[in-house]
Amino acid sequence: MPAPDPLDFIDISSRLSDEERLIQDTVSSFVANELLPDVPEWFEEARLPREVANGLGGIGVLGMHLEGYGCAGSSATSYGLACLELEAGDSGLRSFMSVQGSLAMFAIWRYGSEAQKEQWLPRMARGEAVGCFGLTEPDAGSDPGSMRTRARRDGDDWVLNGQKMWITNGSMADVAVVWAKTDEGVRGFLVPRGTQGFSTQDIHNKLSLRASVTSELLLDDCRLPGDALLSDAGGLGAPLSCLDEARYGIVWGAIGAARSCYEAAREYAMTREQFGQPIGGFQLTQAKLADMAVEVNRGLLLALHLGRLKDENRLRPEQVSLGKLANVNAALNVARQARTVLGANGITLEYPVIRHMNNLESVLTYEGTADIHALVVGGSVTGMQAFRATAKRSG
Ligand code: TGC
Ligand code: FAD
């Protein structure tokens, strides 16, 4: 038997189908050739060009796991592999795809009318139209049920008032999926760019997810026709079901960022010499590389296993929480260790490591913080939910 490949130590690629490998290779080449050469500059300048949407639409990854309406209907595992390769480039790229495909498109695909699907999904799949997903507010983050944005009926119309915060793709978006409280509970609305009473404002000075647009959405007596409602979405469970899709992508994506850090550290350790030898020959460096290899391979196995469960329609939200919690923590550990291997070079944008490390701080927080996912898993294994001050026994 040949020696293990340092970049695929436990031969996980042998567990993938030909089609899955083809999708992975396609996304990997696209990232390497079309995006990665510019990513450090975008990160430094804190921007993500609009053309990235067209490029990703061109390779068919936007909404790739959805059926119909110009979407590829790929397996969950293939979708995960695409997330992995995009995030190996930059978390901002995977974020763009998550928000477009798993949050905005999924919400329309799952809860929208036929007319809404026809109007938006094919253009969004091609990257001609961009979507965003507005759930979080300045005073409602981990607890979206406490949102203040209100939608009230006025004749056939809806009138929305409120503010959404930290919204990925916000000012780039042609359509915002906005969640608001109504007299019948939380409902979702499609708010096209240019609607009177709707505006966006970018959030600046981020030191993480810089190659990504993050915005506030402002709704000031924003009047929408009756058919702007996502008619099949009733209650907080609807936006949370969209989050399950995007969180699943992060289970894979985080390991892409980790893999990139591990690869950079390994390569550096083989060539950087101190005390007359490559630093990769020192036991302490090898221990770090071994730890990184363990984390990357274990994380990938977990992602693949959850992907297979999802493809069999057997994946539970609590299991997605476990995956996101485990793999984002693992990726941060890898990034921090890789950073030390690179010494001073580890703090520059010449290498991808500190970019990934800073990005992963956002990944740890968005789509449910690590604490929230720990509480989901903890609640599941004890039968007691501990989100609120008083723990209650469930069931
Ligand atoms: P709770 O009372 O437990 O549940 C309310 C209703 O929702 C249902 N539900 C779920 N449904 C589907 N999937 C899930 N994961 C679900 N979790 C709960 C639940 O069954 C119930 O349904 P029903 O029919 O009985 O009403 O809700 P709670 O208010 O106690 O909160 C539970 C909690 C804390 C888990 C939830 O609020 C939560 O997940 N908080 C975290 C918020 C979050 O993740 N925000 C993310 C915003 S979007 C984002 O970050 C995008 S970044 C994208 C990028 O750039 O990549
Ligand atoms: P808070 O909820 O205020 O939490 C602060 C701290 O308290 C955290 O450590 C948290 O874990 C802890 N905490 C909260 N509740 C509990 C509890 N019950 N028990 C123990 N600890 C607790 N949102 C969107 O809707 N759409 C987007 O596209 C989007 N994109 C984002 C992009 C970026 C770059 C970032 C950083 C955020 C984005 N978000 C988006 C928002 C993100 O989902 C929230 O930041 C996240 O849900 C946490 O909310 P918060 O920041 O208000 O923190």
mmCIF file of N, CA and C in Angstrom, residues 172-246:
data_model
loop_
_atom_site.group_PDB
_atom_site.id
_atom_site.type_symbol
_atom_site.label_atom_id
_atom_site.label_comp_id
_atom_site.label_asym_id
_atom_site.label_seq_id
_atom_site.Cartn_x
_atom_site.Cartn_y
_atom_site.Cartn_z
ATOM 1 N N MET A 172 -25.650 44.520 -1.728
ATOM 2 C CA MET A 172 -25.493 43.962 -3.091
ATOM 3 C C MET A 172 -26.800 43.359 -3.588
ATOM 4 N N ALA A 173 -27.725 43.127 -2.662
ATOM 5 C CA ALA A 173 -28.849 42.242 -2.977
ATOM 6 C C ALA A 173 -29.908 42.908 -3.846
ATOM 7 N N ASP A 174 -30.409 42.141 -4.797
ATOM 8 C CA ASP A 174 -31.556 42.577 -5.589
ATOM 9 C C ASP A 174 -32.850 42.252 -4.870
ATOM 10 N N VAL A 175 -32.787 41.268 -3.980
ATOM 11 C CA VAL A 175 -33.972 40.928 -3.195
ATOM 12 C C VAL A 175 -33.537 40.520 -1.786
ATOM 13 N N ALA A 176 -34.244 41.084 -0.806
ATOM 14 C CA ALA A 176 -33.965 40.732 0.589
ATOM 15 C C ALA A 176 -35.110 39.870 1.109
ATOM 16 N N VAL A 177 -34.739 38.749 1.722
ATOM 17 C CA VAL A 177 -35.740 37.956 2.440
ATOM 18 C C VAL A 177 -35.748 38.511 3.862
ATOM 19 N N VAL A 178 -36.850 39.140 4.239
ATOM 20 C CA VAL A 178 -36.914 39.818 5.538
ATOM 21 C C VAL A 178 -37.945 39.118 6.425
ATOM 22 N N TRP A 179 -37.517 38.810 7.650
ATOM 23 C CA TRP A 179 -38.411 38.155 8.609
ATOM 24 C C TRP A 179 -38.941 39.202 9.581
ATOM 25 N N ALA A 180 -40.262 39.191 9.774
ATOM 26 C CA ALA A 180 -40.885 40.224 10.608
ATOM 27 C C ALA A 180 -42.023 39.616 11.417
ATOM 28 N N LYS A 181 -42.346 40.270 12.540
ATOM 29 C CA LYS A 181 -43.475 39.796 13.349
ATOM 30 C C LYS A 181 -44.775 40.366 12.813
ATOM 31 N N THR A 182 -45.774 39.528 12.737
ATOM 32 C CA THR A 182 -47.116 39.976 12.359
ATOM 33 C C THR A 182 -48.060 39.552 13.478
ATOM 34 N N ASP A 183 -49.339 39.888 13.326
ATOM 35 C CA ASP A 183 -50.301 39.452 14.352
ATOM 36 C C ASP A 183 -50.405 37.930 14.393
ATOM 37 N N GLU A 184 -49.971 37.281 13.292
ATOM 38 C CA GLU A 184 -50.016 35.800 13.252
ATOM 39 C C GLU A 184 -48.634 35.189 13.463
ATOM 40 N N GLY A 185 -47.725 35.905 14.078
ATOM 41 C CA GLY A 185 -46.388 35.354 14.333
ATOM 42 C C GLY A 185 -45.389 35.778 13.266
ATOM 43 N N VAL A 186 -44.223 35.147 13.275
ATOM 44 C CA VAL A 186 -43.142 35.539 12.357
ATOM 45 C C VAL A 186 -43.497 35.099 10.936
ATOM 46 N N ARG A 187 -43.326 36.039 9.980
ATOM 47 C CA ARG A 187 -43.564 35.723 8.562
ATOM 48 C C ARG A 187 -42.391 36.266 7.739
ATOM 49 N N GLY A 188 -42.241 35.705 6.540
ATOM 50 C CA GLY A 188 -41.147 36.136 5.659
ATOM 51 C C GLY A 188 -41.676 36.953 4.482
ATOM 52 N N PHE A 189 -40.896 37.951 4.053
ATOM 53 C CA PHE A 189 -41.295 38.839 2.949
ATOM 54 C C PHE A 189 -40.147 38.991 1.961
ATOM 55 N N LEU A 190 -40.499 39.122 0.697
ATOM 56 C CA LEU A 190 -39.494 39.426 -0.329
ATOM 57 C C LEU A 190 -39.520 40.919 -0.591
ATOM 58 N N VAL A 191 -38.391 41.551 -0.322
ATOM 59 C CA VAL A 191 -38.304 43.007 -0.496
ATOM 60 C C VAL A 191 -37.301 43.296 -1.611
ATOM 61 N N PRO A 192 -37.796 43.670 -2.808
ATOM 62 C CA PRO A 192 -36.854 43.964 -3.894
ATOM 63 C C PRO A 192 -36.087 45.258 -3.624
ATOM 64 N N ARG A 193 -34.858 45.299 -4.100
ATOM 65 C CA ARG A 193 -34.067 46.533 -4.014
ATOM 66 C C ARG A 193 -34.852 47.659 -4.704
ATOM 67 N N GLY A 194 -34.804 48.853 -4.146
ATOM 68 C CA GLY A 194 -35.481 49.980 -4.767
ATOM 69 C C GLY A 194 -36.889 50.206 -4.242
ATOM 70 N N THR A 195 -37.386 49.276 -3.425
ATOM 71 C CA THR A 195 -38.720 49.484 -2.854
ATOM 72 C C THR A 195 -38.686 50.729 -1.952
ATOM 73 N N GLN A 196 -39.709 51.559 -2.098
ATOM 74 C CA GLN A 196 -39.736 52.784 -1.275
ATOM 75 C C GLN A 196 -39.790 52.423 0.211
ATOM 76 N N GLY A 197 -38.977 53.102 1.005
ATOM 77 C CA GLY A 197 -38.965 52.826 2.445
ATOM 78 C C GLY A 197 -37.960 51.743 2.817
ATOM 79 N N PHE A 198 -37.244 51.219 1.816
ATOM 80 C CA PHE A 198 -36.236 50.186 2.098
ATOM 81 C C PHE A 198 -34.875 50.714 1.698
ATOM 82 N N SER A 199 -33.926 50.685 2.628
ATOM 83 C CA SER A 199 -32.569 51.127 2.282
ATOM 84 C C SER A 199 -31.551 50.258 3.025
ATOM 85 N N THR A 200 -30.308 50.354 2.590
ATOM 86 C CA THR A 200 -29.240 49.566 3.221
ATOM 87 C C THR A 200 -28.057 50.477 3.536
ATOM 88 N N GLN A 201 -27.291 50.029 4.482
ATOM 89 C CA GLN A 201 -26.090 50.790 4.850
ATOM 90 C C GLN A 201 -25.005 49.780 5.215
ATOM 91 N N ASP A 202 -23.842 49.891 4.593
ATOM 92 C CA ASP A 202 -22.800 48.895 4.866
ATOM 93 C C ASP A 202 -22.168 49.089 6.239
ATOM 94 N N ILE A 203 -21.724 47.973 6.798
ATOM 95 C CA ILE A 203 -21.012 47.999 8.076
ATOM 96 C C ILE A 203 -19.518 47.983 7.757
ATOM 97 N N HIS A 204 -18.803 48.978 8.254
ATOM 98 C CA HIS A 204 -17.375 49.108 7.941
ATOM 99 C C HIS A 204 -16.520 48.696 9.139
ATOM 100 N N ASN A 205 -15.213 48.776 8.926
ATOM 101 C CA ASN A 205 -14.234 48.513 9.988
ATOM 102 C C ASN A 205 -14.268 47.094 10.528
ATOM 103 N N LYS A 206 -14.708 46.146 9.714
ATOM 104 C CA LYS A 206 -14.641 44.747 10.146
ATOM 105 C C LYS A 206 -13.189 44.272 10.021
ATOM 106 N N LEU A 207 -12.751 43.463 10.968
ATOM 107 C CA LEU A 207 -11.422 42.849 10.853
ATOM 108 C C LEU A 207 -11.558 41.360 10.538
ATOM 109 N N SER A 208 -12.724 40.956 10.118
ATOM 110 C CA SER A 208 -13.031 39.559 9.811
ATOM 111 C C SER A 208 -14.037 39.578 8.676
ATOM 112 N N LEU A 209 -14.040 38.496 7.829
ATOM 113 C CA LEU A 209 -14.990 38.468 6.707
ATOM 114 C C LEU A 209 -14.915 39.785 5.917
ATOM 115 N N ARG A 210 -13.699 40.192 5.610
ATOM 116 C CA ARG A 210 -13.554 41.468 4.901
ATOM 117 C C ARG A 210 -13.882 41.326 3.416
ATOM 118 N N ALA A 211 -13.651 40.123 2.861
ATOM 119 C CA ALA A 211 -14.024 39.931 1.445
ATOM 120 C C ALA A 211 -15.485 39.493 1.380
ATOM 121 N N SER A 212 -16.328 40.269 2.020
ATOM 122 C CA SER A 212 -17.755 39.960 2.098
ATOM 123 C C SER A 212 -18.477 41.252 2.454
ATOM 124 N N VAL A 213 -19.645 41.440 1.857
ATOM 125 C CA VAL A 213 -20.417 42.651 2.137
ATOM 126 C C VAL A 213 -21.343 42.373 3.322
ATOM 127 N N THR A 214 -21.290 43.244 4.333
ATOM 128 C CA THR A 214 -22.154 43.088 5.508
ATOM 129 C C THR A 214 -22.892 44.409 5.725
ATOM 130 N N SER A 215 -24.199 44.349 5.857
ATOM 131 C CA SER A 215 -24.970 45.598 5.842
ATOM 132 C C SER A 215 -26.085 45.616 6.890
ATOM 133 N N GLU A 216 -26.590 46.821 7.105
ATOM 134 C CA GLU A 216 -27.856 46.986 7.840
ATOM 135 C C GLU A 216 -28.968 47.116 6.816
ATOM 136 N N LEU A 217 -30.139 46.621 7.137
ATOM 137 C CA LEU A 217 -31.323 46.851 6.302
ATOM 138 C C LEU A 217 -32.270 47.734 7.104
ATOM 139 N N LEU A 218 -32.749 48.803 6.472
ATOM 140 C CA LEU A 218 -33.647 49.721 7.177
ATOM 141 C C LEU A 218 -35.014 49.706 6.505
ATOM 142 N N LEU A 219 -36.028 49.485 7.291
ATOM 143 C CA LEU A 219 -37.397 49.415 6.762
ATOM 144 C C LEU A 219 -38.211 50.500 7.442
ATOM 145 N N ASP A 220 -38.565 51.505 6.648
ATOM 146 C CA ASP A 220 -39.244 52.657 7.218
ATOM 147 C C ASP A 220 -40.562 52.842 6.471
ATOM 148 N N ASP A 221 -41.639 52.333 7.046
ATOM 149 C CA ASP A 221 -42.937 52.320 6.355
ATOM 150 C C ASP A 221 -42.782 51.744 4.947
ATOM 151 N N CYS A 222 -42.109 50.642 4.879
ATOM 152 C CA CYS A 222 -41.840 49.997 3.580
ATOM 153 C C CYS A 222 -43.101 49.227 3.153
ATOM 154 N N ARG A 223 -43.725 49.693 2.089
ATOM 155 C CA ARG A 223 -45.008 49.110 1.655
ATOM 156 C C ARG A 223 -44.771 48.054 0.571
ATOM 157 N N LEU A 224 -45.336 46.895 0.820
ATOM 158 C CA LEU A 224 -45.164 45.773 -0.110
ATOM 159 C C LEU A 224 -46.530 45.259 -0.532
ATOM 160 N N PRO A 225 -46.648 44.789 -1.761
ATOM 161 C CA PRO A 225 -47.931 44.193 -2.167
ATOM 162 C C PRO A 225 -48.166 42.875 -1.431
ATOM 163 N N GLY A 226 -49.401 42.435 -1.395
ATOM 164 C CA GLY A 226 -49.760 41.211 -0.666
ATOM 165 C C GLY A 226 -48.952 40.013 -1.125
ATOM 166 N N ASP A 227 -48.591 39.991 -2.414
ATOM 167 C CA ASP A 227 -47.885 38.808 -2.907
ATOM 168 C C ASP A 227 -46.386 38.827 -2.607
ATOM 169 N N ALA A 228 -45.937 39.771 -1.767
ATOM 170 C CA ALA A 228 -44.539 39.754 -1.322
ATOM 171 C C ALA A 228 -44.351 38.765 -0.172
ATOM 172 N N LEU A 229 -45.456 38.319 0.406
ATOM 173 C CA LEU A 229 -45.377 37.388 1.541
ATOM 174 C C LEU A 229 -44.927 36.005 1.069
ATOM 175 N N LEU A 230 -44.040 35.369 1.854
ATOM 176 C CA LEU A 230 -43.725 33.948 1.608
ATOM 177 C C LEU A 230 -44.854 33.159 2.274
ATOM 178 N N SER A 231 -45.823 32.775 1.455
ATOM 179 C CA SER A 231 -47.099 32.361 2.050
ATOM 180 C C SER A 231 -47.026 31.050 2.817
ATOM 181 N N ASP A 232 -46.046 30.208 2.525
ATOM 182 C CA ASP A 232 -45.978 28.928 3.235
ATOM 183 C C ASP A 232 -45.130 28.969 4.499
ATOM 184 N N ALA A 233 -44.572 30.136 4.834
ATOM 185 C CA ALA A 233 -43.717 30.229 6.021
ATOM 186 C C ALA A 233 -44.500 30.811 7.181
ATOM 187 N N GLY A 234 -44.740 30.022 8.201
ATOM 188 C CA GLY A 234 -45.445 30.523 9.382
ATOM 189 C C GLY A 234 -44.661 30.165 10.625
ATOM 190 N N GLY A 235 -44.248 31.183 11.395
ATOM 191 C CA GLY A 235 -43.545 30.939 12.656
ATOM 192 C C GLY A 235 -42.033 30.968 12.498
ATOM 193 N N LEU A 236 -41.358 30.991 13.651
ATOM 194 C CA LEU A 236 -39.895 31.091 13.681
ATOM 195 C C LEU A 236 -39.224 29.853 13.086
ATOM 196 N N GLY A 237 -39.930 28.748 13.094
ATOM 197 C CA GLY A 237 -39.367 27.514 12.523
ATOM 198 C C GLY A 237 -38.970 27.687 11.065
ATOM 199 N N ALA A 238 -39.648 28.590 10.327
ATOM 200 C CA ALA A 238 -39.340 28.763 8.894
ATOM 201 C C ALA A 238 -37.925 29.324 8.694
ATOM 202 N N PRO A 239 -37.596 30.497 9.286
ATOM 203 C CA PRO A 239 -36.205 30.942 9.114
ATOM 204 C C PRO A 239 -35.201 29.966 9.711
ATOM 205 N N LEU A 240 -35.568 29.319 10.821
ATOM 206 C CA LEU A 240 -34.610 28.377 11.422
ATOM 207 C C LEU A 240 -34.361 27.185 10.497
ATOM 208 N N SER A 241 -35.363 26.798 9.725
ATOM 209 C CA SER A 241 -35.142 25.681 8.788
ATOM 210 C C SER A 241 -34.177 26.087 7.678
ATOM 211 N N CYS A 242 -34.201 27.374 7.300
ATOM 212 C CA CYS A 242 -33.222 27.851 6.305
ATOM 213 C C CYS A 242 -31.814 27.799 6.921
ATOM 214 N N LEU A 243 -31.742 28.172 8.200
ATOM 215 C CA LEU A 243 -30.434 28.147 8.862
ATOM 216 C C LEU A 243 -29.867 26.736 8.905
ATOM 217 N N ASP A 244 -30.734 25.730 9.061
ATOM 218 C CA ASP A 244 -30.225 24.344 9.057
ATOM 219 C C ASP A 244 -29.442 24.064 7.782
ATOM 220 N N GLU A 245 -29.936 24.581 6.654
ATOM 221 C CA GLU A 245 -29.266 24.358 5.367
ATOM 222 C C GLU A 245 -27.889 25.026 5.347
ATOM 223 N N ALA A 246 -27.873 26.276 5.761
ATOM 224 C CA ALA A 246 -26.609 27.024 5.694
ATOM 225 C C ALA A 246 -25.605 26.506 6.728
#
